[in-house]
Coordinates of C-alpha atoms in Angstrom, one line a residue:
Chain T
M23 CA -13.8 -7.9 -4.3
A24 CA -13.8 -11.8 -4.4
F25 CA -9.3 -10.9 -4.4
L26 CA -8.9 -9.7 -1.8
N27 CA -11.1 -13.1 0.1
D28 CA -8.0 -15.0 0.2
I29 CA -5.5 -11.8 0.8
S30 CA -4.3 -13.9 3.9
L31 CA -1.9 -15.5 1.6
G32 CA -2.2 -12.2 -0.7
Q33 CA -0.4 -14.0 -3.8
F34 CA 1.5 -16.6 -2.1
Y35 CA 2.2 -19.6 -4.9
P36 CA 2.5 -22.5 -2.0
V37 CA 4.9 -25.2 -3.3
D38 CA 8.0 -26.6 -2.1
S39 CA 11.3 -25.4 -4.3
F40 CA 14.9 -23.8 -3.7
V41 CA 13.4 -19.9 -3.8
H42 CA 11.0 -21.1 -1.4
R43 CA 13.0 -23.0 1.5
L44 CA 14.8 -19.9 1.5
D45 CA 15.1 -17.1 4.5
P46 CA 12.4 -14.6 3.9
R47 CA 15.3 -12.2 5.2
T48 CA 17.9 -13.3 2.8
K49 CA 15.0 -12.8 -0.3
L50 CA 15.0 -9.2 0.5
I51 CA 18.2 -7.9 0.8
A52 CA 19.2 -10.5 -2.0
I53 CA 15.9 -8.7 -4.6
M54 CA 17.3 -4.8 -3.0
L55 CA 20.6 -6.0 -4.1
I56 CA 19.9 -6.7 -7.4
M57 CA 16.9 -3.7 -8.0
T58 CA 19.9 -1.8 -6.6
G59 CA 22.0 -3.8 -10.1
L60 CA 19.5 -2.5 -12.4
L61 CA 18.9 0.6 -11.9
V62 CA 22.2 1.7 -12.5
S63 CA 21.9 -0.6 -15.6
F64 CA 21.6 1.2 -18.8
K65 CA 23.8 -1.0 -21.1
T66 CA 21.7 -3.4 -22.5
T67 CA 23.8 -6.7 -22.8
V68 CA 23.9 -6.2 -18.5
L69 CA 20.4 -6.2 -18.8
S70 CA 19.7 -9.1 -21.6
G71 CA 21.5 -11.0 -18.2
F72 CA 19.5 -10.1 -16.2
L73 CA 16.4 -11.5 -18.5
V74 CA 18.3 -14.7 -18.9
F75 CA 18.7 -14.1 -14.9
S76 CA 15.3 -14.2 -14.0
V77 CA 14.0 -17.0 -16.4
F78 CA 16.3 -18.8 -14.1
V79 CA 14.5 -17.7 -10.7
V80 CA 11.1 -18.3 -12.0
L81 CA 12.6 -21.5 -12.7
L82 CA 14.0 -22.2 -10.2
S83 CA 11.3 -21.0 -7.7
R84 CA 8.7 -24.3 -9.2
I85 CA 6.0 -20.5 -9.9
P86 CA 4.3 -20.8 -13.5
M87 CA 5.4 -17.9 -15.9
K88 CA 1.6 -16.8 -16.1
F89 CA 1.5 -15.4 -12.1
V90 CA 4.9 -14.3 -12.5
F91 CA 3.9 -12.3 -16.0
R92 CA 0.7 -11.6 -14.5
N93 CA 2.3 -8.9 -12.8
L94 CA 3.0 -6.6 -15.4
R95 CA -0.3 -6.3 -16.0
P96 CA -0.9 -2.9 -13.8
F97 CA 2.5 -1.2 -15.4
L98 CA 1.0 -1.7 -19.0
W99 CA -0.2 2.7 -19.7
L100 CA 3.4 2.9 -17.8
F101 CA 5.6 1.4 -20.7
L102 CA 3.9 2.3 -23.3
I103 CA 3.5 6.0 -21.8
T104 CA 7.5 5.2 -22.3
I105 CA 8.6 4.4 -24.7
G106 CA 6.1 6.3 -26.6
V107 CA 7.8 9.8 -24.8
H108 CA 11.5 8.3 -25.8
L109 CA 10.8 7.6 -29.2
F110 CA 9.8 10.3 -30.2
W111 CA 11.6 13.4 -27.8
T112 CA 15.4 11.4 -29.0
S113 CA 17.6 13.2 -31.4
G114 CA 19.2 10.6 -33.5
Q115 CA 19.0 8.7 -36.8
V116 CA 15.8 9.3 -38.0
L117 CA 14.5 5.5 -39.5
A118 CA 10.2 7.5 -40.0
T119 CA 8.1 11.3 -40.3
L120 CA 5.5 11.1 -38.6
P121 CA 3.5 13.7 -41.9
I122 CA 0.9 15.7 -40.1
V123 CA 2.4 16.3 -36.1
N124 CA 6.0 16.2 -37.9
A125 CA 7.5 14.3 -34.9
S126 CA 10.5 12.1 -35.8
I127 CA 11.6 8.6 -34.8
T128 CA 14.5 7.5 -33.9
R129 CA 17.0 5.3 -33.6
E130 CA 18.5 6.1 -30.8
G131 CA 14.8 6.9 -29.7
L132 CA 13.5 3.3 -30.4
L133 CA 15.9 1.4 -28.1
M134 CA 16.1 3.9 -25.3
G135 CA 11.9 3.7 -24.9
F136 CA 13.4 -0.6 -25.4
I137 CA 15.7 -0.3 -21.8
Y138 CA 13.4 1.6 -19.9
S139 CA 10.8 -0.3 -20.2
L140 CA 12.7 -3.5 -19.4
R141 CA 14.3 -2.4 -16.5
L142 CA 10.5 -1.3 -15.3
A143 CA 9.4 -5.1 -16.0
L144 CA 12.3 -6.9 -15.2
L145 CA 12.3 -4.7 -11.4
V146 CA 8.4 -5.8 -11.0
I147 CA 9.3 -9.7 -12.4
F148 CA 11.8 -9.8 -9.8
A149 CA 9.5 -8.1 -6.8
A150 CA 6.8 -10.3 -7.6
L151 CA 8.8 -13.4 -7.3
L152 CA 9.4 -12.6 -3.5
T153 CA 5.0 -11.8 -2.7
L154 CA 5.5 -15.1 -4.7
S155 CA 7.0 -17.0 -3.2
T156 CA 6.8 -15.9 0.3
S157 CA 4.4 -16.1 2.7
P158 CA 3.2 -12.4 4.1
I159 CA 3.2 -14.2 8.2
E160 CA 7.0 -15.1 7.2
L161 CA 7.4 -11.1 5.7
T162 CA 6.6 -9.5 8.4
D163 CA 9.3 -11.1 10.3
A164 CA 11.4 -11.0 8.0
L165 CA 10.6 -6.8 8.4
E166 CA 9.6 -6.8 12.2
K167 CA 13.9 -8.8 12.6
M168 CA 15.2 -5.8 9.8
L169 CA 13.8 -3.5 10.5
A170 CA 14.7 -4.1 15.2
P171 CA 17.9 -1.6 14.1
L172 CA 15.5 1.6 13.6
K173 CA 14.4 1.4 17.5
R174 CA 17.7 3.2 18.4
F175 CA 16.1 5.8 16.2
R176 CA 12.9 5.3 17.8
V177 CA 10.8 4.2 15.1
P178 CA 7.9 2.0 16.8
T179 CA 8.8 -1.5 14.4
H180 CA 7.3 -4.0 16.5
E181 CA 3.8 -1.6 17.2
I182 CA 3.5 -1.3 13.0
V183 CA 4.2 -5.4 11.8
M184 CA 1.4 -6.4 15.2
M185 CA -0.9 -3.9 12.8
L186 CA 0.8 -6.0 9.7
T187 CA -0.1 -9.5 11.2
L188 CA -4.0 -7.7 12.4
S189 CA -5.1 -5.8 10.2
L190 CA -4.0 -9.1 7.9
R191 CA -6.3 -11.0 10.2
F192 CA -8.6 -8.0 10.4
I193 CA -8.8 -7.7 6.3
P194 CA -10.7 -11.7 5.5
T195 CA -13.3 -11.0 9.3
L196 CA -14.2 -7.4 7.8
L197 CA -15.1 -8.7 4.5
E198 CA -17.2 -11.7 5.7
E199 CA -18.9 -9.8 7.7
A200 CA -19.6 -6.4 5.0
E201 CA -21.8 -10.2 3.0
R202 CA -23.9 -11.0 5.8
L203 CA -24.7 -7.1 6.2
K204 CA -25.7 -7.0 3.0
N205 CA -27.7 -10.6 2.2
A206 CA -29.5 -9.5 6.0
Q207 CA -29.9 -5.9 4.1
I208 CA -31.2 -7.6 0.4
S209 CA -33.4 -10.5 2.9
R210 CA -34.4 -6.8 4.1
G211 CA -36.1 -5.7 0.7
A212 CA -33.0 -3.1 0.5
T213 CA -31.8 -3.0 -3.1
F214 CA -28.2 -2.2 -4.4
D215 CA -28.5 0.0 -7.8
G216 CA -31.3 2.8 -8.8
S217 CA -30.8 6.3 -8.6
V218 CA -26.3 7.9 -7.5
M219 CA -28.7 9.2 -3.9
R220 CA -30.2 5.8 -4.1
R221 CA -27.1 3.4 -3.7
M222 CA -25.2 6.7 -1.4
R223 CA -27.8 5.6 0.5
S224 CA -27.8 2.0 0.7
I225 CA -24.3 2.5 1.4
I226 CA -24.9 3.7 5.4
P227 CA -26.9 1.1 6.3
L228 CA -24.1 -1.1 5.0
V229 CA -21.2 0.7 6.7
L230 CA -22.9 1.9 10.2
P231 CA -23.1 -1.4 11.6
L232 CA -20.1 -2.7 9.5
F233 CA -17.8 -0.1 11.5
V234 CA -20.1 -0.8 15.0
S235 CA -19.6 -4.6 15.4
A236 CA -16.1 -3.9 14.0
F237 CA -15.6 -1.7 16.8
R238 CA -16.5 -4.2 19.1
R239 CA -14.5 -7.2 17.9
A240 CA -11.1 -5.1 18.4
D241 CA -12.8 -4.1 21.9
E242 CA -12.3 -7.8 22.2
L243 CA -9.5 -8.8 21.1
A244 CA -7.9 -5.6 22.7
L245 CA -8.8 -6.5 25.7
A246 CA -8.3 -10.3 25.2
M247 CA -4.4 -9.0 24.0
D248 CA -4.2 -7.4 27.3
S249 CA -5.4 -10.1 29.8
R250 CA -3.5 -12.2 29.3
C251 CA -0.6 -9.4 30.1
Y252 CA 0.7 -8.1 26.1
A253 CA 3.6 -5.9 27.2
G254 CA 4.5 -4.2 23.6
G255 CA 7.6 -5.5 21.7
E256 CA 10.8 -5.6 25.4
G257 CA 11.2 -9.1 25.6
R258 CA 9.0 -10.9 22.5
T259 CA 10.4 -13.9 21.8
S260 CA 8.5 -15.5 18.2
F261 CA 7.3 -19.2 17.9
K262 CA 8.4 -20.3 14.7
R263 CA 12.5 -18.8 14.2
L264 CA 14.1 -17.3 11.8
K265 CA 17.1 -18.6 11.0
F266 CA 20.5 -18.0 8.2
T267 CA 21.3 -21.8 6.3
V268 CA 24.0 -22.4 3.4
P269 CA 21.9 -21.5 1.1
D270 CA 21.5 -18.4 2.5
Y271 CA 25.0 -17.7 2.5
F272 CA 25.4 -18.4 -0.9
V273 CA 22.2 -15.9 -2.2
L274 CA 23.9 -13.8 -0.6
V275 CA 27.1 -13.8 -1.3
L276 CA 25.9 -14.2 -5.3
S277 CA 23.0 -10.6 -5.7
T278 CA 26.2 -8.8 -4.0
G279 CA 28.1 -10.3 -6.2
L280 CA 25.3 -9.3 -9.2
C281 CA 25.1 -5.6 -7.6
T282 CA 28.8 -4.7 -7.5
A283 CA 29.1 -6.6 -11.5
T284 CA 27.2 -4.2 -12.4
I285 CA 28.2 -1.3 -10.3
L286 CA 31.3 -1.8 -12.5
I287 CA 30.4 -2.4 -15.9
Chain K
M16 CA 6.0 5.3 20.5
R17 CA 6.4 7.1 23.9
D18 CA 7.5 4.6 27.2
R19 CA 4.0 2.9 28.8
Q20 CA 3.1 3.0 32.6
K21 CA 0.9 2.5 34.7
G22 CA -2.6 1.8 33.9
E23 CA -2.1 3.7 29.8
S24 CA -1.2 0.4 28.8
D25 CA -4.6 -0.8 28.1
I26 CA -5.5 2.2 26.7
L27 CA -1.9 1.6 23.9
T28 CA -2.7 -1.6 23.3
K29 CA -6.8 -0.7 22.6
N30 CA -4.8 2.0 19.6
L31 CA -2.5 -0.3 18.1
V32 CA -5.4 -3.1 17.3
L33 CA -7.4 -0.3 16.0
A34 CA -4.9 0.9 14.2
G35 CA -4.2 -2.7 12.6
L36 CA -8.4 -2.5 12.1
F37 CA -7.3 0.9 9.8
T38 CA -4.6 -0.3 8.3
A39 CA -7.4 -3.2 7.2
L40 CA -10.6 -0.4 6.5
T41 CA -7.7 1.6 4.2
A42 CA -7.0 -1.8 2.0
I43 CA -10.4 -2.7 1.9
G44 CA -11.5 1.2 1.4
A45 CA -9.4 1.1 -2.1
F46 CA -12.1 -1.4 -4.1
I47 CA -15.1 0.0 -3.0
K48 CA -16.2 2.4 -5.5
I49 CA -19.7 4.3 -5.1
P50 CA -20.5 4.7 -8.4
F51 CA -20.7 9.8 -7.6
P52 CA -21.3 12.5 -10.7
L53 CA -17.6 13.6 -12.5
V54 CA -15.7 10.6 -10.7
P55 CA -15.9 7.3 -8.7
L56 CA -15.5 7.6 -5.4
T57 CA -13.9 5.3 -2.9
L58 CA -13.8 4.9 0.4
Q59 CA -10.0 3.9 1.3
T60 CA -9.7 8.7 1.9
L61 CA -12.4 8.4 4.0
F62 CA -11.1 4.9 6.5
T63 CA -7.9 7.2 6.3
V64 CA -9.6 10.6 7.6
L65 CA -12.1 8.9 10.2
S66 CA -8.5 6.6 11.8
G67 CA -7.2 10.9 12.4
V68 CA -10.3 11.3 13.6
L69 CA -10.9 8.1 16.5
L70 CA -6.8 7.0 17.0
L71 CA -3.9 9.0 18.7
P72 CA -1.9 10.9 15.9
E73 CA 0.9 8.8 16.9
Y74 CA -1.1 5.2 15.3
A75 CA -2.9 7.1 13.1
A76 CA -0.2 8.0 11.0
L77 CA 0.7 4.4 12.5
S78 CA -2.2 3.4 10.8
Q79 CA -1.6 4.2 8.0
V80 CA 2.4 3.6 7.0
A81 CA 1.5 -0.4 7.6
Y82 CA -1.4 -0.5 4.8
L83 CA 2.0 1.3 2.9
I84 CA 4.1 -0.9 4.2
L85 CA 1.2 -3.8 3.1
G86 CA 1.4 -3.0 -0.2
L87 CA 4.6 -3.0 -0.7
A88 CA 5.9 -5.9 0.2
G89 CA 3.1 -7.1 -2.5
L90 CA 0.2 -7.5 -0.6
P91 CA -2.7 -6.5 -3.4
V92 CA -3.8 -4.1 -1.5
F93 CA -3.4 -0.4 -4.0
A94 CA -6.3 -0.2 -6.2
N95 CA -3.9 -2.1 -9.6
G96 CA -2.7 -4.3 -7.4
G97 CA 1.0 -4.1 -4.9
G98 CA 5.0 -4.3 -4.7
I99 CA 7.9 -2.9 -4.4
G100 CA 7.5 -1.6 -7.9
Y101 CA 4.3 0.5 -6.6
V102 CA 6.6 3.7 -5.8
L103 CA 7.7 3.9 -9.8
Q104 CA 4.3 5.1 -10.5
P105 CA 3.8 8.7 -10.9
T106 CA 0.5 8.2 -8.7
F107 CA 2.5 7.1 -5.6
G108 CA 2.9 11.0 -3.7
Y109 CA -1.2 10.1 -2.8
L110 CA -0.8 6.4 -1.1
L111 CA 2.4 8.2 0.1
S112 CA 0.5 11.2 1.7
L113 CA -1.6 9.2 4.0
P114 CA 0.2 8.9 6.3
L115 CA 0.6 12.1 6.7
A116 CA -2.8 13.3 6.2
A117 CA -3.6 11.0 9.2
F118 CA -1.6 11.9 11.9
V119 CA -2.1 16.6 10.7
V120 CA -6.2 15.1 11.0
A121 CA -6.0 14.0 14.4
R122 CA -3.6 16.0 15.7
L123 CA -6.2 19.3 14.0
R124 CA -9.1 17.3 15.6
M125 CA -7.4 17.4 19.6
H126 CA -6.2 21.5 19.1
G127 CA -10.0 22.6 19.4
K128 CA -11.8 22.4 22.7
N129 CA -14.5 20.8 22.4
S130 CA -12.8 17.4 20.5
L131 CA -16.1 16.3 19.8
S132 CA -17.6 19.3 17.9
L133 CA -18.8 18.2 14.3
S134 CA -17.8 20.9 12.5
G135 CA -14.0 20.9 14.1
L136 CA -14.1 17.0 13.2
F137 CA -15.5 18.1 9.8
G138 CA -12.8 21.0 9.6
S139 CA -9.3 18.8 10.5
A140 CA -11.0 15.4 7.7
L141 CA -11.3 18.6 4.8
F142 CA -8.0 19.6 5.6
G143 CA -6.3 16.1 5.5
L144 CA -8.3 15.1 2.6
I145 CA -7.7 18.8 0.4
L146 CA -4.2 17.6 1.7
I147 CA -3.5 13.8 0.2
L148 CA -5.2 15.6 -3.6
V149 CA -2.3 18.2 -3.4
F150 CA 0.8 16.5 -2.0
G151 CA -0.7 13.6 -4.8
D152 CA -0.5 16.9 -7.4
V153 CA 2.8 17.9 -5.9
W154 CA 4.6 15.1 -6.0
L155 CA 3.4 13.8 -9.9
Y156 CA 4.4 16.9 -11.0
F157 CA 7.9 15.8 -10.1
A158 CA 7.8 12.6 -11.3
L159 CA 6.5 13.4 -15.2
K160 CA 8.7 16.4 -14.9
F161 CA 12.0 14.8 -13.9
G162 CA 11.0 10.6 -14.7
M163 CA 9.3 11.3 -18.0
G164 CA 11.1 14.3 -18.9
K165 CA 7.5 16.0 -19.1
T166 CA 6.4 19.6 -17.9
V167 CA 2.7 20.2 -17.1
S168 CA 1.7 23.0 -15.0
L169 CA 1.1 22.4 -12.0
F170 CA -1.7 25.2 -12.5
H171 CA -2.7 22.3 -15.3
I172 CA -1.9 19.4 -12.9
I173 CA -3.6 21.0 -9.3
L174 CA -6.4 22.6 -11.2
V175 CA -7.5 18.8 -12.9
G176 CA -6.6 16.8 -9.5
T177 CA -8.1 18.5 -6.6
V178 CA -11.4 20.4 -7.9
V179 CA -12.7 17.4 -9.7
F180 CA -12.2 15.3 -6.5
L181 CA -13.9 18.8 -3.9
P182 CA -17.5 17.1 -3.1
G183 CA -16.0 13.8 -3.3
A184 CA -14.0 15.0 -0.2
L185 CA -17.3 17.2 1.4
L186 CA -19.0 14.9 1.4
K187 CA -16.0 12.1 2.9
A188 CA -15.5 14.9 6.1
F189 CA -19.2 15.0 6.1
L190 CA -19.4 11.4 6.8
A191 CA -15.8 11.1 8.4
A192 CA -16.8 14.0 11.1
F193 CA -20.7 12.1 11.4
V194 CA -19.6 8.6 11.9
G195 CA -16.8 8.9 13.5
R196 CA -18.3 11.5 16.3
S197 CA -21.1 8.5 17.0
I198 CA -18.4 6.0 18.0
Q199 CA -16.0 8.4 19.8
R200 CA -20.2 8.9 22.1
R201 CA -20.5 4.7 21.8
F202 CA -16.9 3.3 22.4
N203 CA -15.5 6.4 24.2
T204 CA -12.3 6.1 22.3

């Protein structure tokens, strides 16, 4: 669970770059446009264009390549299945035939498998770029601003964003508390190995106190918020104001152009 | 969200903060694995149904919606990381069902006359847990059918995806009822 400790930073890679300085709303909108473009493109030429573009953006963001590509790992089996399915189940020019199962690999299948996996990989890379270059607090701020129109449909956007912010604060505290409780139990002679039943029973003196202390903390926080007259999102102002600047407009126009171009091709 | 009236506001603030707490607990729960016969047990869905046991229905559902947003926005709170790309995973249905399950559990347990009865809480929690599994299975079926063009029998998926997890679900439902009731008594939520 060690990596959860720095969850308040998420994957955020803090350097100063053109991509980092963009308004988080710009980045969210641009990513959605690029993803739409990716989802409608099936041609190898267009996809290789996107590949070059993604490498360019990574270089521009000054985030090391390995941090970006690390995000592809959880999808590895999905790539393999995608390639496998297309490899054997597409009809066309036969390249090779497997002797025992009598399945044939076709040229078209190879190409389709490659295109589908490349598309998936590009989607993952662009999504990763967003979180690598934007801190979670910036993201929640942007989300609150962008979701605001949904309030008309009685969606409680302020409440949702407040929960996000609160949980970002709670996660490190809870982990710290769990570690403390674990050490406290160990110092009293508790063990966390042995048979299944034993391990299960050793979890209870960990979970119950964790719950009680977490609830007490939440209770105090709610009281503190109430005594400072917290009354929901209505008329609330923020300390850090988001503002669009010239580069933001540039990126928005560019990504809109990219999206329409791929749809038209 | 309903309009706030005098005196109600502090109850709602408390629910809001507790919902944030459950968002955090659900995120952490995905990483607490307990070895269990057949499949390891994670505490994630335990916290999902507990949010239903302890919060108002809307807030229980919102706490899970917030969890999904947190993960989709790219924070590594899902079992295999996070990111918008997660929508493409065939198993996304299990995550998508969490808000629904939390809402249903909260509704069910408030339905009975005595919302503190252990059996009532156990029943609602178990129903919520089974809902997650079945919803996820059906999603997986359609994801495999339309996403990858592979048809697997739905009966098979439900058999493998639900029956294997049932002993764990029973245990979690019992834990949720037991822990939920003792916390309800202590903090009077």
